[in-house]
Structure formats: C-alpha cells, structure tokens
Amino acid sequence: MNNFKIDTTPKISSGFKTPEDYFDTLPQNILYRLAVEEPRTISLWKRNQQWIYGMAAVIVLSISLPIMHTIKPTEKNVSSIEIENYLTYHSTLTEEDLVDLLNIEDIAKIKIDKPLKINDNDEILMESSEISD
C-alpha cells in the first residue's frame, strides 16, 4: 500500500474564494444593514382577523336563525285536477272509501261539468245489467 502524506499531495481547490478585503469590511456592512432595516410591524387587522370573522359569523347566525323560524312557508295552491289525478293514479283508495270520507257539504260543493242525459243513464244501466247476467 502507498503511503499517503497530506503535505506532499496536491490539494483540490474548492472553487470558492473570498473577495479581497472581505473580512475587513464585514463589520461595517453588517452595521449598515442593521441600521437601514426597519422593524416589522404587525397590524391589528391581520392579528385579529380570525376572531373578527368568527364574531361576524356568530352575529349573522344569531340574527338569521330567529328570523327563519318566524317565517312560515307559503302553501302551494294545488288545483283540484292535480289532486284528482294524484288520487286516481297514486292512491289505493277505492270509490267507496272516498264516499265515506266526504261530508254532505263536500258533496254539495262538487260541480258536474257535463250533466248526464236521461238516455245516457239508460245506456249505462243496460250495460251494467248485461255485465251482471
């Protein structure tokens, strides 16, 4: 094995060199930079921003919740045709159940748009009697 001597082997340069008079002027440069820089200020708005937003949210909720509870939802006006269609297609109520649910006043309020003629009644009775035979 070869003997290695630090003093005799060529040194590898690091590639970095300090400028001339760097260490002589260093204290003056540091003092100059410290004198020029102003202290950092923190505004009250940025410091308390989260608290202010939180308090604003609490105030908005405390005002809006009682208002929302006092406002009643408006009822949707549903036409009688819509109710009839719903009961016809989506209900399990029979005609007998509907008649049992109606009062005399409700029956009086029912309007018949197309009155039946006497001949129509006879035809209906004839058809129903043929079916029962």
CSV table of C-alpha atoms in Angstrom, one decimal:
chain,number,residue,atom,x,y,z
A,1,MET,CA,0.0,0.0,0.0
A,2,ASN,CA,1.2,3.5,-0.8
A,3,ASN,CA,2.0,5.9,2.0
A,4,PHE,CA,-0.2,9.0,1.9
A,5,LYS,CA,1.1,12.3,3.0
A,6,ILE,CA,-1.1,15.3,3.3
A,7,ASP,CA,1.7,17.8,2.9
A,8,THR,CA,3.1,16.4,-0.3
A,9,THR,CA,-0.1,15.6,-2.3
A,10,PRO,CA,-1.6,18.3,-4.4
A,11,LYS,CA,-4.7,19.8,-2.8
A,12,ILE,CA,-8.1,20.0,-4.6
A,13,SER,CA,-9.4,23.6,-4.7
A,14,SER,CA,-12.9,24.1,-3.5
A,15,GLY,CA,-13.8,26.6,-6.2
A,16,PHE,CA,-14.8,29.3,-3.7
A,17,LYS,CA,-12.7,32.3,-3.0
A,18,THR,CA,-13.3,35.2,-0.7
A,19,PRO,CA,-13.1,38.6,-2.2
A,20,GLU,CA,-10.2,40.8,-1.2
A,21,ASP,CA,-10.8,42.9,2.0
A,22,TYR,CA,-14.0,40.9,2.7
A,23,PHE,CA,-13.3,40.3,6.3
A,24,ASP,CA,-12.1,43.9,6.8
A,25,THR,CA,-15.4,45.4,5.6
A,26,LEU,CA,-17.7,42.8,7.0
A,27,PRO,CA,-18.5,44.5,10.3
A,28,GLN,CA,-19.2,47.8,8.5
A,29,ASN,CA,-21.6,46.0,6.1
A,30,ILE,CA,-23.5,44.3,8.9
A,31,LEU,CA,-23.9,47.5,10.9
A,32,TYR,CA,-25.1,49.3,7.8
A,33,ARG,CA,-27.8,46.7,7.1
A,34,LEU,CA,-29.0,46.7,10.6
A,35,ALA,CA,-29.4,50.4,10.7
A,36,VAL,CA,-31.3,50.5,7.4
A,37,GLU,CA,-33.8,47.7,8.1
A,38,GLU,CA,-37.0,48.8,9.9
A,39,PRO,CA,-38.7,46.7,12.5
A,40,ARG,CA,-41.5,44.5,11.2
A,41,THR,CA,-44.9,45.7,12.2
A,42,ILE,CA,-48.0,43.5,12.6
A,43,SER,CA,-51.3,45.2,12.0
A,44,LEU,CA,-54.2,44.6,14.4
A,45,TRP,CA,-56.4,43.6,11.5
A,46,LYS,CA,-54.1,40.7,10.4
A,47,ARG,CA,-53.5,39.7,14.0
A,48,ASN,CA,-57.2,39.5,14.9
A,49,GLN,CA,-58.6,38.6,11.5
A,50,GLN,CA,-59.8,35.1,12.5
A,51,TRP,CA,-61.5,36.4,15.7
A,52,ILE,CA,-63.3,39.2,13.8
A,53,TYR,CA,-64.6,36.7,11.1
A,54,GLY,CA,-65.7,34.3,13.8
A,55,MET,CA,-67.6,37.0,15.7
A,56,ALA,CA,-69.2,38.2,12.4
A,57,ALA,CA,-70.4,34.6,11.7
A,58,VAL,CA,-71.9,34.3,15.2
A,59,ILE,CA,-73.7,37.6,14.8
A,60,VAL,CA,-75.1,36.6,11.4
A,61,LEU,CA,-76.3,33.2,12.7
A,62,SER,CA,-77.9,34.7,15.8
A,63,ILE,CA,-79.8,37.2,13.7
A,64,SER,CA,-80.8,34.9,10.9
A,65,LEU,CA,-82.0,31.8,12.9
A,66,PRO,CA,-84.8,33.5,14.8
A,67,ILE,CA,-86.0,35.2,11.5
A,68,MET,CA,-86.0,31.9,9.7
A,69,HIS,CA,-88.1,30.2,12.5
A,70,THR,CA,-90.7,33.0,12.4
A,71,ILE,CA,-91.2,32.9,8.6
A,72,LYS,CA,-93.8,30.4,7.7
A,73,PRO,CA,-93.5,28.6,4.4
A,74,THR,CA,-96.2,29.6,1.9
A,75,GLU,CA,-98.6,26.9,1.0
A,76,LYS,CA,-98.7,25.9,-2.6
A,77,ASN,CA,-102.1,26.2,-4.2
A,78,VAL,CA,-102.9,22.8,-5.7
A,79,SER,CA,-105.7,22.6,-8.2
A,80,SER,CA,-108.4,20.1,-7.8
A,81,ILE,CA,-107.4,18.5,-11.1
A,82,GLU,CA,-104.0,17.7,-9.7
A,83,ILE,CA,-105.5,16.3,-6.5
A,84,GLU,CA,-107.8,14.1,-8.5
A,85,ASN,CA,-105.1,12.9,-10.8
A,86,TYR,CA,-102.9,12.0,-7.8
A,87,LEU,CA,-105.7,10.1,-6.1
A,88,THR,CA,-106.5,8.3,-9.3
A,89,TYR,CA,-103.0,7.2,-10.2
A,90,HIS,CA,-101.1,7.0,-6.9
A,91,SER,CA,-103.6,6.1,-4.3
A,92,THR,CA,-105.1,2.8,-3.1
A,93,LEU,CA,-108.4,4.4,-2.2
A,94,THR,CA,-111.5,3.0,-3.7
A,95,GLU,CA,-114.6,4.9,-4.7
A,96,GLU,CA,-116.3,3.6,-1.6
A,97,ASP,CA,-113.5,4.9,0.6
A,98,LEU,CA,-113.8,8.3,-1.0
A,99,VAL,CA,-117.6,8.4,-0.5
A,100,ASP,CA,-117.1,7.5,3.2
A,101,LEU,CA,-114.7,10.4,3.6
A,102,LEU,CA,-116.9,13.1,2.0
A,103,ASN,CA,-119.3,15.2,4.1
A,104,ILE,CA,-122.7,16.4,2.9
A,105,GLU,CA,-121.1,19.9,2.5
A,106,ASP,CA,-118.3,18.4,0.3
A,107,ILE,CA,-120.8,16.6,-1.9
A,108,ALA,CA,-122.7,19.8,-2.3
A,109,LYS,CA,-119.6,21.6,-3.5
A,110,ILE,CA,-118.9,19.1,-6.2
A,111,LYS,CA,-119.6,20.6,-9.6
A,112,ILE,CA,-120.5,18.3,-12.5
A,113,ASP,CA,-119.3,19.9,-15.7
A,114,LYS,CA,-121.2,17.6,-18.1
A,115,PRO,CA,-124.6,16.7,-16.8
A,116,LEU,CA,-125.9,13.2,-17.8
A,117,LYS,CA,-128.9,13.0,-20.0
A,118,ILE,CA,-131.6,10.5,-19.4
A,119,ASN,CA,-130.6,8.4,-22.4
A,120,ASP,CA,-127.1,8.2,-21.1
A,121,ASN,CA,-128.4,6.8,-17.8
A,122,ASP,CA,-130.4,4.2,-19.6
A,123,GLU,CA,-127.4,3.1,-21.6
A,124,ILE,CA,-125.3,2.8,-18.5
A,125,LEU,CA,-127.9,0.7,-16.8
A,126,MET,CA,-128.3,-1.5,-19.8
A,127,GLU,CA,-124.6,-2.1,-20.0
A,128,SER,CA,-124.3,-2.9,-16.3
A,129,SER,CA,-127.3,-5.3,-16.4
A,130,GLU,CA,-125.7,-7.1,-19.4
A,131,ILE,CA,-122.5,-7.5,-17.4
A,132,SER,CA,-124.2,-8.9,-14.4
A,133,ASP,CA,-126.1,-11.5,-16.5
